[in-house]
Short mmCIF file of C-alpha atoms in Angstrom, two decimals:
data_model
loop_
_atom_site.label_atom_id
_atom_site.label_comp_id
_atom_site.label_asym_id
_atom_site.label_seq_id
_atom_site.Cartn_x
_atom_site.Cartn_y
_atom_site.Cartn_z
CA THR A 1 27.58 -45.97 -37.08
CA ILE A 2 24.70 -47.60 -35.97
CA ALA A 3 23.19 -49.79 -38.69
CA LYS A 4 20.06 -48.48 -40.40
CA ASN A 5 17.74 -51.33 -39.44
CA SER A 6 19.01 -50.71 -36.06
CA VAL A 7 17.59 -46.98 -36.14
CA GLU A 8 14.46 -47.96 -37.44
CA ASP A 9 13.93 -50.62 -34.54
CA VAL A 10 15.02 -48.08 -31.80
CA LEU A 11 12.58 -45.68 -33.58
CA ARG A 12 9.46 -48.08 -33.99
CA ILE A 13 9.73 -49.36 -30.34
CA ASN A 14 10.59 -46.28 -28.26
CA SER A 15 8.70 -43.54 -30.57
CA LEU A 16 6.08 -45.01 -32.86
CA PHE A 17 4.99 -47.73 -30.22
CA PRO A 18 4.14 -45.90 -27.59
CA ARG A 19 2.03 -43.49 -29.55
CA ASN A 20 0.08 -45.73 -31.24
CA LEU A 21 -0.89 -48.21 -28.47
CA ALA A 22 -1.95 -44.60 -26.54
CA LYS A 23 -4.27 -43.63 -29.27
CA LEU A 24 -5.75 -47.01 -29.62
CA CYS A 25 -6.29 -46.80 -25.65
CA ASN A 26 -7.75 -43.96 -25.75
CA ALA A 27 -9.91 -44.65 -28.66
CA LYS A 28 -11.09 -47.58 -26.33
CA ASP A 29 -11.50 -45.45 -23.10
CA ILE A 30 -8.62 -47.38 -21.73
CA LYS A 31 -6.49 -46.15 -19.47
CA CYS A 32 -2.88 -46.13 -20.87
CA PHE A 33 0.48 -45.59 -18.75
CA HIS A 34 3.50 -45.21 -20.58
CA ILE A 35 6.84 -45.59 -18.91
CA THR A 36 9.83 -43.76 -20.15
CA THR A 37 12.87 -42.48 -18.54
CA ASP A 38 15.39 -40.09 -17.36
CA CYS A 39 17.50 -40.12 -20.40
CA VAL A 40 15.62 -37.78 -22.10
CA TYR A 41 18.19 -35.44 -19.89
CA THR A 42 21.58 -35.69 -20.43
CA GLY A 43 22.64 -35.17 -16.51
CA LYS A 44 24.45 -31.85 -16.69
CA LYS A 45 21.74 -30.07 -14.41
CA GLY A 46 19.69 -32.51 -12.14
CA ASN A 47 16.88 -32.32 -9.99
CA TYR A 48 15.09 -31.78 -13.26
CA SER A 49 11.20 -31.17 -13.42
CA GLU A 50 8.61 -32.01 -15.83
CA ALA A 51 9.18 -28.12 -16.81
CA ASP A 52 12.69 -28.77 -17.65
CA PHE A 53 13.19 -29.32 -21.77
CA PHE A 54 14.61 -32.57 -22.49
CA ASP A 55 18.25 -31.93 -23.88
CA ALA A 56 19.65 -35.41 -24.98
CA ASP A 57 21.22 -35.46 -27.72
CA ASP A 58 21.55 -39.21 -28.38
CA LEU A 59 19.32 -41.69 -29.88
CA TYR A 60 17.95 -43.64 -27.31
CA GLY A 61 17.10 -40.49 -25.41
CA LEU A 62 15.58 -38.71 -28.67
CA SER A 63 13.49 -41.80 -29.75
CA LYS A 64 12.20 -41.92 -25.55
CA ASN A 65 11.16 -38.33 -25.62
CA ALA A 66 9.52 -38.69 -28.53
CA GLY A 67 7.63 -41.44 -27.68
CA GLU A 68 6.08 -39.36 -24.38
CA ASN A 69 2.56 -37.85 -25.69
CA LYS A 70 -0.27 -36.39 -24.23
CA ASP A 71 -3.17 -39.37 -24.86
CA CYS A 72 -1.66 -41.21 -21.92
CA MET A 73 -0.44 -41.10 -18.64
CA THR A 74 3.39 -40.90 -18.94
CA LEU A 75 5.42 -41.38 -15.76
CA ARG A 76 9.09 -40.70 -16.40
CA THR A 77 11.43 -42.29 -14.00
CA SER A 78 14.56 -44.67 -13.63
CA ILE A 79 14.07 -48.13 -12.41
CA ILE A 80 16.04 -51.12 -10.38
CA GLY A 81 14.67 -54.27 -10.43
CA GLU A 82 15.66 -57.92 -9.85
CA GLU A 83 16.32 -59.95 -13.49
CA ASN A 84 15.66 -62.82 -14.51
CA GLY A 85 18.18 -64.54 -17.26
CA ASN A 86 21.31 -61.66 -16.95
CA SER A 87 22.85 -59.02 -15.11
CA ARG A 88 23.04 -55.82 -17.05
CA SER A 89 21.22 -53.95 -14.18
CA LEU A 90 23.65 -52.44 -11.17
CA LEU A 91 21.78 -54.18 -8.69
CA GLU A 92 22.20 -57.52 -10.49
CA TRP A 93 26.06 -56.68 -11.02
CA ALA A 94 26.65 -55.97 -7.69
CA LYS A 95 24.98 -59.01 -6.53
CA SER A 96 27.21 -61.28 -9.03
CA GLN A 97 30.17 -59.46 -7.28
CA ALA A 98 29.40 -60.60 -3.93
CA GLY A 99 32.66 -60.96 -1.49
CA LYS A 100 34.67 -58.53 -3.92
CA GLU A 101 35.87 -55.57 -3.90
CA VAL A 102 34.09 -53.05 -6.27
CA ASN A 103 34.08 -49.09 -6.92
CA GLY A 104 31.25 -47.08 -6.44
CA PHE A 105 31.01 -43.39 -8.61
CA THR A 106 30.27 -40.63 -6.02
CA ASN A 107 29.44 -38.30 -8.51
CA HIS A 108 26.50 -40.27 -10.40
CA LEU A 109 23.48 -39.09 -8.89
CA TRP A 110 20.54 -40.67 -8.86
CA ASN A 111 17.05 -40.83 -7.04
CA GLY A 112 14.87 -43.49 -9.19
CA VAL A 113 12.27 -46.08 -7.86
CA THR A 114 12.25 -49.98 -8.01
CA THR A 115 10.06 -52.24 -9.56
CA LEU A 116 7.71 -53.52 -6.93
CA TYR A 117 7.40 -49.46 -5.84
CA LEU A 118 6.07 -48.25 -9.36
CA ALA A 119 3.38 -51.20 -9.70
CA GLU A 120 2.65 -49.82 -5.91
CA VAL A 121 2.16 -46.27 -7.45
CA ILE A 122 0.58 -47.38 -10.20
CA GLU A 123 -1.74 -49.62 -8.50
CA THR A 124 -2.41 -46.20 -5.58
CA ILE A 125 -3.20 -44.34 -9.06
CA LEU A 126 -5.76 -46.72 -10.26
CA VAL A 127 -7.14 -47.86 -6.81
CA ASN A 128 -7.51 -43.73 -6.10
CA ASN A 129 -8.93 -42.60 -9.00
CA LEU A 130 -5.83 -40.22 -9.86
CA TYR A 131 -5.49 -41.17 -13.56
CA GLU A 132 -4.52 -38.30 -15.66
CA LYS A 133 -3.48 -37.70 -18.92
CA GLY A 134 0.32 -35.84 -19.08
CA LEU A 135 3.91 -36.36 -18.24
CA PHE A 136 4.39 -36.42 -14.36
CA HIS A 137 7.84 -37.34 -12.92
CA ILE A 138 8.06 -40.70 -10.50
CA HIS A 139 11.09 -40.62 -8.04
CA SER A 140 12.59 -41.19 -4.69
CA PRO A 141 12.59 -38.76 -1.83
CA ASN A 142 16.10 -38.98 -1.42
CA THR A 143 18.61 -38.53 -3.87
CA VAL A 144 21.76 -40.91 -3.32
CA ASN A 145 25.05 -41.24 -5.57
CA LYS A 146 26.08 -44.79 -6.75
CA TYR A 147 28.29 -45.48 -4.22
CA GLU A 148 25.68 -44.58 -1.65
CA LEU A 149 23.57 -47.15 -3.55
CA LEU A 150 25.81 -50.09 -3.95
CA GLN A 151 25.88 -49.70 -0.29
CA ILE A 152 22.79 -50.22 0.03
CA PHE A 153 22.30 -53.29 -1.89
CA ASN A 154 25.20 -54.36 -0.03
CA ARG A 155 23.04 -54.31 3.90
CA VAL A 156 20.09 -55.42 2.15
CA TYR A 157 21.35 -58.37 -0.04
CA ARG A 158 24.74 -59.34 2.86
CA LEU A 159 26.66 -58.82 0.02
CA ASP A 160 29.67 -58.67 1.81
CA LEU A 161 31.17 -56.36 -0.87
CA ARG A 162 34.22 -53.97 -0.22
CA ILE A 163 32.71 -51.07 -1.91
CA ASN A 164 35.67 -48.03 -2.77
CA PRO A 165 34.37 -44.25 -3.02
CA VAL A 166 35.55 -43.34 -6.81
CA GLU A 167 34.87 -39.89 -9.11
CA ALA A 168 33.73 -40.84 -12.56
CA LYS A 169 35.66 -38.97 -15.28
CA ASP A 170 32.08 -37.24 -16.17
CA ALA A 171 29.88 -35.94 -13.43
CA VAL A 172 26.12 -37.12 -14.24
CA ASP A 173 23.03 -36.22 -12.32
CA ARG A 174 19.77 -37.29 -13.75
CA SER A 175 17.64 -36.65 -10.12
CA LEU A 176 13.94 -36.31 -10.76
CA SER A 177 11.70 -33.36 -9.06
CA SER A 178 8.41 -32.77 -9.62
CA ILE A 179 5.96 -29.66 -9.98
CA TYR A 180 2.64 -31.74 -9.22
CA ASP A 181 1.02 -32.57 -6.32
CA LEU A 182 0.43 -36.37 -7.41
CA THR A 183 3.84 -37.20 -7.37
CA LYS A 184 4.45 -35.68 -4.05
CA LEU A 185 1.83 -37.71 -3.08
CA VAL A 186 3.07 -41.29 -4.26
CA SER A 187 6.70 -40.48 -3.58
CA VAL A 188 7.00 -41.65 -0.18
CA LYS A 189 9.40 -44.29 0.53
CA THR A 190 13.06 -43.73 0.40
CA LEU A 191 15.90 -46.05 -1.27
CA GLU A 192 16.50 -48.39 1.28
CA GLN A 193 12.79 -49.11 2.51
CA GLN A 194 11.88 -49.57 -1.34
CA ILE A 195 15.25 -52.04 -2.05
CA THR A 196 14.08 -53.91 1.34
CA GLU A 197 10.56 -54.80 0.44
CA MET A 198 11.99 -55.57 -3.06
CA GLN A 199 14.34 -58.40 -1.60
CA GLU A 200 11.84 -59.60 0.81
CA PHE A 201 9.49 -59.55 -1.76
CA PHE A 202 11.23 -61.79 -4.41
CA GLU A 203 12.76 -63.97 -1.70
CA LEU A 204 9.09 -64.96 -0.68
CA LEU A 205 8.43 -65.42 -4.60
CA ASN A 206 11.42 -67.52 -5.11
CA THR A 207 10.53 -69.46 -2.00
CA SER A 208 7.13 -70.34 -3.16
CA VAL A 209 8.23 -71.05 -6.71
CA LYS A 210 10.67 -73.96 -5.36
CA VAL A 211 7.95 -75.37 -2.84
CA GLU A 212 5.62 -75.12 -5.84
CA GLU A 213 8.24 -77.26 -7.98
CA GLN A 214 8.59 -79.54 -5.45
CA ILE A 215 5.33 -80.72 -5.11
CA ALA A 216 4.65 -81.07 -8.73
CA VAL A 217 7.70 -83.24 -8.72
CA GLY A 218 6.29 -85.15 -6.25
CA PHE A 219 3.03 -85.81 -7.96
#
């Protein structure tokens, strides 16, 4: 069971905070983006559009759905990115397994975006005056399974992984689609393109940080 205070924290962060923030921004005429999740769906159907009613039955999915509101631009998506200080994501886990043999699920489907590309999407919306209140799905144009996603990580990050294709006990397909032209306008880069650009971005960033640290020590 989940402790009462934990449930309250989840609802406060995932449900109440986004709504209160959106109302505040709306009152001040400030553009507000709310990033939400594909976990409002169980993953039993796949290819979910904005017209599909949420069907999550767990606390996380229900609380995230409750946080979606009409006072801001809600971007429903799923993201992958490099992390600082932990390895909870699939990407960081894959990097931590470099040179090893791992399994990749062939029946877990996904078409989310990288954190870097999501930032580009938001920039595109702002620069081109495409901001609009409502719910929009942000996704990649191609859907992959977790086995294929691990293969992309392996190529881009040169991890030397030996990846076995396996089926999970329960199939999951939370792939997204959209009924809006906006999503079709910004969802143009393939997952491999996004992941390659993200790897190059963080490699350059980390190099710059190291140079700055060396300069600081020198002085």
